[in-house]
CSV table of C-alpha atoms in Angstrom, one decimal:
chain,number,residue,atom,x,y,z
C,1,UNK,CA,1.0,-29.7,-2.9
C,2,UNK,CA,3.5,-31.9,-4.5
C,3,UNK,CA,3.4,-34.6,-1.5
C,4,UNK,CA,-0.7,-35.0,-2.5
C,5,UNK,CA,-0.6,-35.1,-6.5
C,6,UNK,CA,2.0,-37.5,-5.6
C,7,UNK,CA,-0.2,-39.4,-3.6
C,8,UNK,CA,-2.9,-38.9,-6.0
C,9,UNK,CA,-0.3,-40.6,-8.6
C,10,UNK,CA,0.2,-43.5,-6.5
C,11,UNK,CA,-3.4,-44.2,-5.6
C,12,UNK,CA,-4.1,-44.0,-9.5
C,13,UNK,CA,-1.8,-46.3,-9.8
C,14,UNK,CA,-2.5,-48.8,-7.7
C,15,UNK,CA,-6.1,-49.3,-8.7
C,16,UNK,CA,-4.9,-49.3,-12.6
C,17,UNK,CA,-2.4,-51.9,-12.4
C,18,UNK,CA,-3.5,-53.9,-9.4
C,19,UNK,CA,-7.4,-54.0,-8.2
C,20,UNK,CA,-9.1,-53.2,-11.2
C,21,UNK,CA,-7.3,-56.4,-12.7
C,22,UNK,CA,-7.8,-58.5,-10.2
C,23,UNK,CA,-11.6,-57.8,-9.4
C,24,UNK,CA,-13.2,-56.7,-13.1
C,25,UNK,CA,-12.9,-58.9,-16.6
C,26,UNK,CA,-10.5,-58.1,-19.4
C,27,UNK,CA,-13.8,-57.1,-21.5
C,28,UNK,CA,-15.2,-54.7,-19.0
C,29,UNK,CA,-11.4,-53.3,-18.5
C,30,UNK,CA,-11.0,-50.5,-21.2
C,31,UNK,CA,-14.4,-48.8,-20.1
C,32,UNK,CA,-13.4,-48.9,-16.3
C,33,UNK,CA,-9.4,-47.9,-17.5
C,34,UNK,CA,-11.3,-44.7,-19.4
C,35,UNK,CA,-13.4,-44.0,-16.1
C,36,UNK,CA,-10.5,-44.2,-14.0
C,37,UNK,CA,-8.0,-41.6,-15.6
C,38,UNK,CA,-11.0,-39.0,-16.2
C,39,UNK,CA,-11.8,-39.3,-12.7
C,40,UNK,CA,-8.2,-39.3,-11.3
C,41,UNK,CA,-6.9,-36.3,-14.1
C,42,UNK,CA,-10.2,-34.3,-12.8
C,43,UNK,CA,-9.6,-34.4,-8.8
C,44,UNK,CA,-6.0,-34.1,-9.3
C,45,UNK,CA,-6.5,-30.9,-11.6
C,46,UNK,CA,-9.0,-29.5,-8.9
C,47,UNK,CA,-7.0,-30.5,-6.5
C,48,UNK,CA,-3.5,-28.7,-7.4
C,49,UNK,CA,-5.7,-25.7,-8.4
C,50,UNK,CA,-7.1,-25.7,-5.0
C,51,UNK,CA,-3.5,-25.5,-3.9
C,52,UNK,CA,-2.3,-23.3,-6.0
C,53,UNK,CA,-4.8,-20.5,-5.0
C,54,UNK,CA,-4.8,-21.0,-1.0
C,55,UNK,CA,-1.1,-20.6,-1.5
C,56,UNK,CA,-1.0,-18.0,-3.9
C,57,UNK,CA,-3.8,-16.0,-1.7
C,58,UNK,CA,-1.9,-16.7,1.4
C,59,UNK,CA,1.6,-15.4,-0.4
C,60,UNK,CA,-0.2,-12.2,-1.9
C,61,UNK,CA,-2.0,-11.5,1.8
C,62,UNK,CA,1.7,-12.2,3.6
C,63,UNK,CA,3.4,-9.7,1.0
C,64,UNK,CA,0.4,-6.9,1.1
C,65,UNK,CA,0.7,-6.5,4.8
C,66,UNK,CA,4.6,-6.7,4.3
C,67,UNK,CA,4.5,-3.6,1.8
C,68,UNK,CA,2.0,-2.0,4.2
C,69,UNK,CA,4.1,-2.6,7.2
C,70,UNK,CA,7.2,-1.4,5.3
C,71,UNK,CA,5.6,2.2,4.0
C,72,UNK,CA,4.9,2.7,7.7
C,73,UNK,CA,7.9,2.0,8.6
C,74,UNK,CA,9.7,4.6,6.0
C,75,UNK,CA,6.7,7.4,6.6
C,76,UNK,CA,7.8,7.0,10.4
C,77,UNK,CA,11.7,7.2,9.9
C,78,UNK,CA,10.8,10.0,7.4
C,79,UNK,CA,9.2,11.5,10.2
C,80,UNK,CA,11.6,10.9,12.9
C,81,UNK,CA,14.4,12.4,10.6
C,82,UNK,CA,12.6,15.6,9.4
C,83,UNK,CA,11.5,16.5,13.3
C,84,UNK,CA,15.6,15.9,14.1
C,85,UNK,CA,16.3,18.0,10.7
C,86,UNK,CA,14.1,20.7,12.3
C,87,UNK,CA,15.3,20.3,15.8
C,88,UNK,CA,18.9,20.6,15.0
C,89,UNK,CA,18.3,23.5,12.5
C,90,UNK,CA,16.6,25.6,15.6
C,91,UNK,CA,19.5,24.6,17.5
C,92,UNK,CA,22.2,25.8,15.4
C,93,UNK,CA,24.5,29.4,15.8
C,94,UNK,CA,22.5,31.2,19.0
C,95,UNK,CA,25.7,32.8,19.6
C,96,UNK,CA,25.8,34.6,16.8
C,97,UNK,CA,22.4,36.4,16.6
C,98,UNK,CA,23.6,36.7,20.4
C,99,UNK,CA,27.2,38.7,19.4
C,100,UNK,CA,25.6,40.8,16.5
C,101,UNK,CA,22.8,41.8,18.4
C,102,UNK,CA,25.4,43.2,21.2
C,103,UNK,CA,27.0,44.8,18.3
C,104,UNK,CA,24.0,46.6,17.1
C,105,UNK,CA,23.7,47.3,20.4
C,106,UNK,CA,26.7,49.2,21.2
C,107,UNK,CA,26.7,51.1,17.6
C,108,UNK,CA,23.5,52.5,18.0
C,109,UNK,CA,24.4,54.5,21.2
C,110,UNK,CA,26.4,56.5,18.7
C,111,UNK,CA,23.9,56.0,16.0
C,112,UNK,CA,26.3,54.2,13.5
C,113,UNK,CA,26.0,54.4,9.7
C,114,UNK,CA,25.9,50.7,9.3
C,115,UNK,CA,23.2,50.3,11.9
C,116,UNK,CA,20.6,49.8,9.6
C,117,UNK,CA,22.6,47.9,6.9
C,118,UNK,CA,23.3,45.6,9.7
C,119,UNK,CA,19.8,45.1,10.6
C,120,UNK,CA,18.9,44.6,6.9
C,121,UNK,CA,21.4,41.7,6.8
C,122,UNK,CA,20.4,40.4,9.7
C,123,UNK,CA,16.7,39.9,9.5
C,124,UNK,CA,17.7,38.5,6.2
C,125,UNK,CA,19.7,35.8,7.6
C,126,UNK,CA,17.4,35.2,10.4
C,127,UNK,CA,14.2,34.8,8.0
C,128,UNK,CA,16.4,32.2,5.8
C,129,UNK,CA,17.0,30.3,8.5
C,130,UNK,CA,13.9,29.8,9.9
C,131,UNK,CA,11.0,29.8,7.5
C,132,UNK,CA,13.2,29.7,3.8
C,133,UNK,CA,13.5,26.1,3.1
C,134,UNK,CA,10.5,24.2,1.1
C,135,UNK,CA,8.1,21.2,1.8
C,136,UNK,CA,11.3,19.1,1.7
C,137,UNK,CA,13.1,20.9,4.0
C,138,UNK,CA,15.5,22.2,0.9
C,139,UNK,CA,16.5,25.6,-0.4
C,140,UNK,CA,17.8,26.9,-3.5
C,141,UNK,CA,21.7,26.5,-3.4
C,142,UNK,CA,22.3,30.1,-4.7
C,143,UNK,CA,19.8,31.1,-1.6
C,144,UNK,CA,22.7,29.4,1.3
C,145,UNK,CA,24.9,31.4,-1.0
C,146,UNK,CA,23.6,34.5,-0.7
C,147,UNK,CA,23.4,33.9,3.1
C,148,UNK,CA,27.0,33.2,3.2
C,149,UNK,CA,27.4,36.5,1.4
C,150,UNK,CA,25.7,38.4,3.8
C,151,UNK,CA,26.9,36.7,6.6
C,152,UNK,CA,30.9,37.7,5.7
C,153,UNK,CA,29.6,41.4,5.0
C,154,UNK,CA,27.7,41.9,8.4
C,155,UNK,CA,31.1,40.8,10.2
C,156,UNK,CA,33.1,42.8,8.3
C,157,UNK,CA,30.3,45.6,9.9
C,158,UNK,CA,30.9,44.5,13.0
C,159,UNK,CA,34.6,44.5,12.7
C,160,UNK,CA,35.4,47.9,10.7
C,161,UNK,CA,36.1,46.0,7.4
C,162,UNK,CA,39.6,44.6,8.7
C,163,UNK,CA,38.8,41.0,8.2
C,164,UNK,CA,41.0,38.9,5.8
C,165,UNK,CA,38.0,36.6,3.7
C,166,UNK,CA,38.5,35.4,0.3
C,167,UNK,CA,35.0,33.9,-1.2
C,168,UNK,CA,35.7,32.3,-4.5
C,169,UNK,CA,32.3,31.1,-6.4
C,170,UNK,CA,32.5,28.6,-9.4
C,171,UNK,CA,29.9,26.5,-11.4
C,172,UNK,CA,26.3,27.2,-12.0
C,173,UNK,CA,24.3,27.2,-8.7
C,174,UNK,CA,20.8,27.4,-10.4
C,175,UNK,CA,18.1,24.5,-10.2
C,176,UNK,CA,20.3,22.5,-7.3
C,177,UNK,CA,19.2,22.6,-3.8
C,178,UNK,CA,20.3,22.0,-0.4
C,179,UNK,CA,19.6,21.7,3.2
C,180,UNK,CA,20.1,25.1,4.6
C,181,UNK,CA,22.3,26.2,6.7
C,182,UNK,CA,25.0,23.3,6.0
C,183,UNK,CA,27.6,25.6,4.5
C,184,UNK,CA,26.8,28.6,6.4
C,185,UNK,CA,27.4,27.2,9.7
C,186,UNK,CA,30.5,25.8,8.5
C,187,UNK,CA,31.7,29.8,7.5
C,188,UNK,CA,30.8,30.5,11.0
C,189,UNK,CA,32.7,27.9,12.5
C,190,UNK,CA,35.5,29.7,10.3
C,191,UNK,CA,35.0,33.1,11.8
C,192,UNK,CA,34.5,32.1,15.2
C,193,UNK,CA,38.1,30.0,15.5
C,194,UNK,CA,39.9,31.8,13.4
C,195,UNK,CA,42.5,34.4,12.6
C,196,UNK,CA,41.2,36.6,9.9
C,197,UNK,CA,43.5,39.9,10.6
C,198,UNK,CA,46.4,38.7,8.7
C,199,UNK,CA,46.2,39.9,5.3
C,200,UNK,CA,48.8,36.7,4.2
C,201,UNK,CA,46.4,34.2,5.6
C,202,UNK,CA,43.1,35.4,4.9
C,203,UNK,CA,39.8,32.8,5.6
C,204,UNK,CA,39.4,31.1,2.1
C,205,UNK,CA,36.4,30.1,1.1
C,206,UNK,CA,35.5,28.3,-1.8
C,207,UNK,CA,31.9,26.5,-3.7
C,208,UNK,CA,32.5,24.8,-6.8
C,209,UNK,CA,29.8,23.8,-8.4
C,210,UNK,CA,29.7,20.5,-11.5
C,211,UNK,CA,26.5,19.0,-12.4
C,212,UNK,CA,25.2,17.6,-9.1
C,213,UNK,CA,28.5,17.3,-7.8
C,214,UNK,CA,29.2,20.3,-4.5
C,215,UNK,CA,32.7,21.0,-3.3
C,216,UNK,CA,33.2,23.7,-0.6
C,217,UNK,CA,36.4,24.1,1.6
C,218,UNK,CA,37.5,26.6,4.1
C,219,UNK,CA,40.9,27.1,5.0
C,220,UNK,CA,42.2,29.4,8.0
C,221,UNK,CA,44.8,30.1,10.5
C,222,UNK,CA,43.2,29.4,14.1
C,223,UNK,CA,43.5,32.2,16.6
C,224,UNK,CA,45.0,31.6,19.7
C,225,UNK,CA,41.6,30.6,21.7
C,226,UNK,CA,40.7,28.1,18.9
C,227,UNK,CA,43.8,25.9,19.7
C,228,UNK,CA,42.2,25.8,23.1
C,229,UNK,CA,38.6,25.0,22.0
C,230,UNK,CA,37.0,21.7,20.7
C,231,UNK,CA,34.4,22.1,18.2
C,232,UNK,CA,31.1,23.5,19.1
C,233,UNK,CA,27.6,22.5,19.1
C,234,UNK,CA,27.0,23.9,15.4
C,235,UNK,CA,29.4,21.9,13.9
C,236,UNK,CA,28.1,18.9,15.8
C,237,UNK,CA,25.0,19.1,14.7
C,238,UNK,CA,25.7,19.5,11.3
C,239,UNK,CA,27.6,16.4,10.9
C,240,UNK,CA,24.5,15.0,12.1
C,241,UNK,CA,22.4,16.6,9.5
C,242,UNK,CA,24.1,15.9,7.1
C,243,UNK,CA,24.0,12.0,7.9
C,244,UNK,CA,20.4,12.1,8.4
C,245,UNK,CA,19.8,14.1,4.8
C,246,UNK,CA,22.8,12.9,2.8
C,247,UNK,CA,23.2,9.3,3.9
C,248,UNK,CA,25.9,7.8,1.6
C,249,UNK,CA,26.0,11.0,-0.5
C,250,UNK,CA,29.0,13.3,1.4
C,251,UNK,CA,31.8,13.4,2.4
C,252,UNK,CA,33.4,15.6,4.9
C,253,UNK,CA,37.0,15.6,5.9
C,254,UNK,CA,39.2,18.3,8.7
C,255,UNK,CA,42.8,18.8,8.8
C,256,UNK,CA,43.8,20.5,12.2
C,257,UNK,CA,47.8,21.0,11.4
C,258,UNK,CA,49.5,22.9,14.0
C,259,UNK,CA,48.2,27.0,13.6
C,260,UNK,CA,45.5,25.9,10.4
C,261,UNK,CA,42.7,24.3,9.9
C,262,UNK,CA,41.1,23.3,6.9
C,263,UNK,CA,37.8,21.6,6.0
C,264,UNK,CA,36.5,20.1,2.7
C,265,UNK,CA,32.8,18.6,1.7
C,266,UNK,CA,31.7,16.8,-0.8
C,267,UNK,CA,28.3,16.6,-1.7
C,268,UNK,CA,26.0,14.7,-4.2
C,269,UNK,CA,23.2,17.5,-4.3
C-alpha cells in the first residue's frame, strides 16, 4: 500500500513539475494544476481505501478462522482431559472395595454387628465415587471430607477399632470444590503402607482450609511391607489428575525418611 501511494506521489509529481510545463502555456497552467491534484488526491484516496479494506478483510478472515481453530482446539483438549479425568477415576483403589468386601464376607458367617454399618459406609463411598461429582467433574470439598470420614471408620470396622488415626479438620470447607477422590486416595495410600497399631505414632491426618487456599498432609510410620513396596497405581494416577485438573495450581511434595513417610499438598481450589 505504501509502495503505490508512493508511486502515485511520484507520478503526480512528474506531470506537475515537468510535462504539464513543458507541453501546456503559463495561462492554461492553473486550470490544468487544479485538474491535476483533484484527479490525483481522488485515485489515491480510492486507491489506499481499496487497500485498506482487502487488507483489513483479509486480516479479520485470517484471525476469525484463527479464533475458530483455537476453540476447537481447547473444546478438544477439554475433551481429551475430562475422558483421562474419568478413566483414571474408574481406575483408582479396586483393592479396596476388593479387601472390605472379603471382610464383609467373613463377618457375616457369624452375622457381625457391624455388618450392616459396614455396608452403609460402603455403598456410600462407592456411590461418591462414581456418580457424586457435577457437570465439571467437581464435588463439594466437605463431600471428599465426609468420604474420608467414613473411609477411616469402616477400617477401624474391619480392624476391631485398634487403629491409631488422628483426623484434624480446620477452616471452613463450605462453597469450595474439588476433584473427588484426590485426598481420599491419598488416606488410603496411608492405610495401606502403614503402621497404624502404635498408639505413639498414630496416622495423622490433617485439611486446613484458608480462603481458596487447601493444605492436607499425612504423616505415618510405614509397616514393614511398605519399605518393600513402591507406590501403587492409585497414587500414580492421582499425580496425574491432579496435573491434568490443577495445572500450575498444586503442589505436592513426599518425604520417605527411614521408618516414616509423610506427604503434604497444596492446592489453589
Amino acid at each position: 500500500m505504501g509502495l503505490i501511494i508512493g508511486m502515485v506521489v511520484v507520478w503526480t509529481s512528474i506531470v506537475h513539475f515537468l510535462l504539464i510545463p513543458q507541453w501546456f502555456e503559463v495561462s492554461q497552467y492553473s486550470h490544468w494544476r487544479k485538474d491535476l491534484w483533484f484527479h490525483a488526491s481522488t485515485y489515491t484516496v480510492i486507491i489506499t481505501w481499496g487497500l485498506a479494506f482487502w487488507y483489513a478483510q483479509s486480516f479479520f478472515e485470517q484471525a476469525q478462522q484463527q479464533q475458530i481453530e483455537k476453540i476447537e482446539k481447547e473444546r478438544l483438549n477439554d475433551a481429551i482431559k475430562q475422558a483421562e479425568l474419568t478413566s483414571l477415576k474408574k481406575q483408582i483403589s479396586p483393592h479396596f472395595f476388593y479387601n472390605t468386601l472379603n471382610f464383609f464376607y467373613a463377618q457375616s458367617v457369624q452375622y457381625s454387628e457391624n455388618l450392616s454399618r459396614g455396608i452403609l459406609l460402603l455403598s456410600e463411598i462407592m456411590r461418591y465415587a462414581i456418580k457424586d461429582d457435577d457437570e465439571e467433574g467437581k464435588v463439594h470439598l466437605n463431600k471428599e471430607v465426609a468420604q474420608i470420614q467414613n473411609y477411616v471408620e469402616l477400617n477401624q470396622l474391619r480392624f476391631d477399632n485398634q487403629l491409631s488415626v488422628q483426623l484434624d479438620i480446620k477452616g471452613n470447607l463450605e462453597y469450595r470444590r474439588i476433584v473427588p477422590l484426590i485426598l481420599l486416595t491419598f488416606v488410603e495410600n496411608a492405610f495401606k503402607f502403614g503402621d497404624l497399631s502404635n498408639p505413639n505414632h498414630p496416622l495423622l491426618i490433617e485439611i486446613s482450609v484458608k480462603e481458596n487456599h487447601l493444605i492436607f498432609k499425612t504423616y505415618n510410620k510405614k509397616c514393614s511391607e511398605a519399605k518393600k513396596q513402591s507406590g501403587g497405581i492409585g497414587l500414580s494416577n492421582t499425580r496425574r489428575r491432579l496435573l491434568l485438573a490443577y495445572p500450575n495450581r498444586h503442589k505436592l511434595t513426599t518425604s520417605d525418611e527411614g521408618d516414616f513417610f509423610s506427604l503434604t499438598l497444596h492446592l489453589v481450589l
